[in-house]
């Protein structure tokens, strides 16, 4: 699970991590207890921010935005691939997405992506 204290500092690493999480629908079907942790990890990367010491790097800022979009599309792919397995976790997923909407941490495109995932 990716927690706030353990988020990848490098956007490229975060993107590779998302690739791994997105490639696990079969694993989720065989191990449904892992789904909450996988969803939590993906959702934490939807709001990915660069560490303060890298905030002035334009290229890293673009990669950060790309990472956030990849997290949104990863969630959509996972929800589509294992919708039956995700359904029992829908309430917590909706709650988490609503919280992100209320905190105003999403840009308009990310809001559309997350709405599509639900």
PDB file of C-alpha atoms in Angstrom:
ATOM      1  CA  UNK A   1       0.000   0.000   0.000  1.00  0.00           C
ATOM      2  CA  UNK A   2       1.249   3.484  -0.816  1.00  0.00           C
ATOM      3  CA  UNK A   3       0.790   5.762   2.176  1.00  0.00           C
ATOM      4  CA  UNK A   4       1.454   9.489   2.332  1.00  0.00           C
ATOM      5  CA  UNK A   5       4.761   8.776   4.054  1.00  0.00           C
ATOM      6  CA  UNK A   6       5.809   6.272   1.401  1.00  0.00           C
ATOM      7  CA  UNK A   7       4.690   7.838  -1.856  1.00  0.00           C
ATOM      8  CA  UNK A   8       7.306   7.544  -4.570  1.00  0.00           C
ATOM      9  CA  UNK A   9       9.379  10.718  -4.853  1.00  0.00           C
ATOM     10  CA  UNK A  10       9.967  10.133  -8.541  1.00  0.00           C
ATOM     11  CA  UNK A  11       6.975  10.347 -10.898  1.00  0.00           C
ATOM     12  CA  UNK A  12       8.489   7.741 -13.207  1.00  0.00           C
ATOM     13  CA  UNK A  13       8.689   5.262 -10.345  1.00  0.00           C
ATOM     14  CA  UNK A  14       5.065   6.025  -9.494  1.00  0.00           C
ATOM     15  CA  UNK A  15       4.110   5.303 -13.112  1.00  0.00           C
ATOM     16  CA  UNK A  16       5.844   1.915 -13.012  1.00  0.00           C
ATOM     17  CA  UNK A  17       4.100   1.162  -9.747  1.00  0.00           C
ATOM     18  CA  UNK A  18       0.770   1.975 -11.409  1.00  0.00           C
ATOM     19  CA  UNK A  19       1.629  -0.392 -14.260  1.00  0.00           C
ATOM     20  CA  UNK A  20       2.079  -3.176 -11.724  1.00  0.00           C
ATOM     21  CA  UNK A  21      -1.194  -2.371  -9.953  1.00  0.00           C
ATOM     22  CA  UNK A  22      -3.110  -2.184 -13.231  1.00  0.00           C
ATOM     23  CA  UNK A  23      -1.800  -5.532 -14.373  1.00  0.00           C
ATOM     24  CA  UNK A  24      -3.251  -7.422 -11.428  1.00  0.00           C
ATOM     25  CA  UNK A  25      -6.953  -8.117 -12.182  1.00  0.00           C
ATOM     26  CA  UNK A  26      -6.369 -11.869 -12.117  1.00  0.00           C
ATOM     27  CA  UNK A  27      -4.556 -11.514  -8.794  1.00  0.00           C
ATOM     28  CA  UNK A  28      -7.516  -9.533  -7.426  1.00  0.00           C
ATOM     29  CA  UNK A  29      -9.951 -12.205  -8.533  1.00  0.00           C
ATOM     30  CA  UNK A  30      -7.925 -14.874  -6.725  1.00  0.00           C
ATOM     31  CA  UNK A  31      -7.188 -12.651  -3.694  1.00  0.00           C
ATOM     32  CA  UNK A  32     -10.168 -10.337  -3.156  1.00  0.00           C
ATOM     33  CA  UNK A  33      -8.844  -9.290   0.251  1.00  0.00           C
ATOM     34  CA  UNK A  34      -6.107  -7.358  -1.581  1.00  0.00           C
ATOM     35  CA  UNK A  35      -8.579  -5.113  -3.418  1.00  0.00           C
ATOM     36  CA  UNK A  36      -8.945  -2.427  -0.692  1.00  0.00           C
ATOM     37  CA  UNK A  37      -5.167  -1.997  -0.501  1.00  0.00           C
ATOM     38  CA  UNK A  38      -4.818  -1.826  -4.274  1.00  0.00           C
ATOM     39  CA  UNK A  39      -7.614   0.740  -4.538  1.00  0.00           C
ATOM     40  CA  UNK A  40      -6.083   2.787  -1.737  1.00  0.00           C
ATOM     41  CA  UNK A  41      -2.700   2.762  -3.473  1.00  0.00           C
ATOM     42  CA  UNK A  42      -4.124   3.860  -6.802  1.00  0.00           C
ATOM     43  CA  UNK A  43      -6.264   6.579  -5.214  1.00  0.00           C
ATOM     44  CA  UNK A  44      -3.292   7.946  -3.295  1.00  0.00           C
ATOM     45  CA  UNK A  45      -1.490   8.425  -6.611  1.00  0.00           C
ATOM     46  CA  UNK A  46      -4.478  10.251  -8.127  1.00  0.00           C
ATOM     47  CA  UNK A  47      -3.485  13.166  -5.872  1.00  0.00           C
ATOM     48  CA  UNK A  48       0.256  12.679  -6.410  1.00  0.00           C
ATOM     49  CA  UNK A  49       2.333  15.783  -5.746  1.00  0.00           C
ATOM     50  CA  UNK A  50       6.026  16.353  -6.185  1.00  0.00           C
ATOM     51  CA  UNK A  51       8.107  16.764  -3.048  1.00  0.00           C
ATOM     52  CA  UNK A  52       8.677  20.483  -2.323  1.00  0.00           C
ATOM     53  CA  UNK A  53      12.350  20.366  -3.323  1.00  0.00           C
ATOM     54  CA  UNK A  54      11.329  19.431  -6.896  1.00  0.00           C
ATOM     55  CA  UNK A  55       8.458  21.884  -7.304  1.00  0.00           C
ATOM     56  CA  UNK A  56      10.460  24.189  -9.617  1.00  0.00           C
ATOM     57  CA  UNK A  57      11.244  21.510 -12.228  1.00  0.00           C
ATOM     58  CA  UNK A  58       8.895  21.948 -15.182  1.00  0.00           C
ATOM     59  CA  UNK A  59       9.600  18.512 -16.660  1.00  0.00           C
ATOM     60  CA  UNK A  60       8.939  16.780 -13.348  1.00  0.00           C
ATOM     61  CA  UNK A  61       5.749  18.823 -12.972  1.00  0.00           C
ATOM     62  CA  UNK A  62       4.521  17.509 -16.320  1.00  0.00           C
ATOM     63  CA  UNK A  63       5.439  13.955 -15.284  1.00  0.00           C
ATOM     64  CA  UNK A  64       3.531  14.489 -12.040  1.00  0.00           C
ATOM     65  CA  UNK A  65       0.416  15.462 -13.976  1.00  0.00           C
ATOM     66  CA  UNK A  66       0.922  12.450 -16.251  1.00  0.00           C
ATOM     67  CA  UNK A  67       1.229  10.210 -13.173  1.00  0.00           C
ATOM     68  CA  UNK A  68      -2.053  11.522 -11.796  1.00  0.00           C
ATOM     69  CA  UNK A  69      -3.789  10.856 -15.119  1.00  0.00           C
ATOM     70  CA  UNK A  70      -2.279   7.377 -15.269  1.00  0.00           C
ATOM     71  CA  UNK A  71      -3.626   6.691 -11.788  1.00  0.00           C
ATOM     72  CA  UNK A  72      -7.102   7.724 -12.932  1.00  0.00           C
ATOM     73  CA  UNK A  73      -6.968   5.533 -16.027  1.00  0.00           C
ATOM     74  CA  UNK A  74      -5.547   2.659 -13.968  1.00  0.00           C
ATOM     75  CA  UNK A  75      -8.553   2.887 -11.689  1.00  0.00           C
ATOM     76  CA  UNK A  76     -10.913   2.887 -14.684  1.00  0.00           C
ATOM     77  CA  UNK A  77      -9.194  -0.172 -16.170  1.00  0.00           C
ATOM     78  CA  UNK A  78      -9.248  -2.056 -12.892  1.00  0.00           C
ATOM     79  CA  UNK A  79     -12.900  -1.205 -12.208  1.00  0.00           C
ATOM     80  CA  UNK A  80     -13.834  -2.371 -15.708  1.00  0.00           C
ATOM     81  CA  UNK A  81     -11.817  -5.566 -15.506  1.00  0.00           C
ATOM     82  CA  UNK A  82     -13.044  -6.727 -12.109  1.00  0.00           C
ATOM     83  CA  UNK A  83     -16.291  -4.842 -11.575  1.00  0.00           C
ATOM     84  CA  UNK A  84     -17.925  -7.723  -9.697  1.00  0.00           C
ATOM     85  CA  UNK A  85     -15.012  -7.949  -7.267  1.00  0.00           C
ATOM     86  CA  UNK A  86     -14.882  -4.171  -6.778  1.00  0.00           C
ATOM     87  CA  UNK A  87     -18.618  -3.850  -6.129  1.00  0.00           C
ATOM     88  CA  UNK A  88     -18.367  -4.752  -2.396  1.00  0.00           C
ATOM     89  CA  UNK A  89     -15.876  -1.879  -2.031  1.00  0.00           C
ATOM     90  CA  UNK A  90     -17.934   0.643  -3.984  1.00  0.00           C
ATOM     91  CA  UNK A  91     -19.161   2.555  -0.940  1.00  0.00           C
ATOM     92  CA  UNK A  92     -15.642   3.185   0.373  1.00  0.00           C
ATOM     93  CA  UNK A  93     -14.464   4.045  -3.142  1.00  0.00           C
ATOM     94  CA  UNK A  94     -17.275   6.572  -3.581  1.00  0.00           C
ATOM     95  CA  UNK A  95     -16.551   8.053  -0.144  1.00  0.00           C
ATOM     96  CA  UNK A  96     -12.860   8.488  -0.967  1.00  0.00           C
ATOM     97  CA  UNK A  97     -13.613  10.080  -4.348  1.00  0.00           C
ATOM     98  CA  UNK A  98     -16.176  12.447  -2.778  1.00  0.00           C
ATOM     99  CA  UNK A  99     -13.555  13.481  -0.231  1.00  0.00           C
ATOM    100  CA  UNK A 100     -11.094  14.292  -3.027  1.00  0.00           C
ATOM    101  CA  UNK A 101     -13.804  16.365  -4.743  1.00  0.00           C
ATOM    102  CA  UNK A 102     -14.495  18.254  -1.496  1.00  0.00           C
ATOM    103  CA  UNK A 103     -10.797  18.858  -0.816  1.00  0.00           C
ATOM    104  CA  UNK A 104     -10.523  20.354  -4.302  1.00  0.00           C
ATOM    105  CA  UNK A 105      -7.368  18.337  -5.038  1.00  0.00           C
ATOM    106  CA  UNK A 106      -8.478  17.278  -8.517  1.00  0.00           C
ATOM    107  CA  UNK A 107      -8.411  19.093 -11.813  1.00  0.00           C
ATOM    108  CA  UNK A 108     -11.497  18.917 -14.088  1.00  0.00           C
ATOM    109  CA  UNK A 109     -10.133  16.068 -16.207  1.00  0.00           C
ATOM    110  CA  UNK A 110      -9.347  13.967 -13.127  1.00  0.00           C
ATOM    111  CA  UNK A 111     -12.887  14.555 -11.847  1.00  0.00           C
ATOM    112  CA  UNK A 112     -14.270  13.210 -15.120  1.00  0.00           C
ATOM    113  CA  UNK A 113     -11.959  10.179 -14.993  1.00  0.00           C
ATOM    114  CA  UNK A 114     -12.972   9.320 -11.432  1.00  0.00           C
ATOM    115  CA  UNK A 115     -16.650   9.763 -12.197  1.00  0.00           C
ATOM    116  CA  UNK A 116     -16.215   7.357 -15.104  1.00  0.00           C
ATOM    117  CA  UNK A 117     -14.498   4.838 -12.847  1.00  0.00           C
ATOM    118  CA  UNK A 118     -17.467   4.844 -10.468  1.00  0.00           C
TER     119      UNK A 118
END
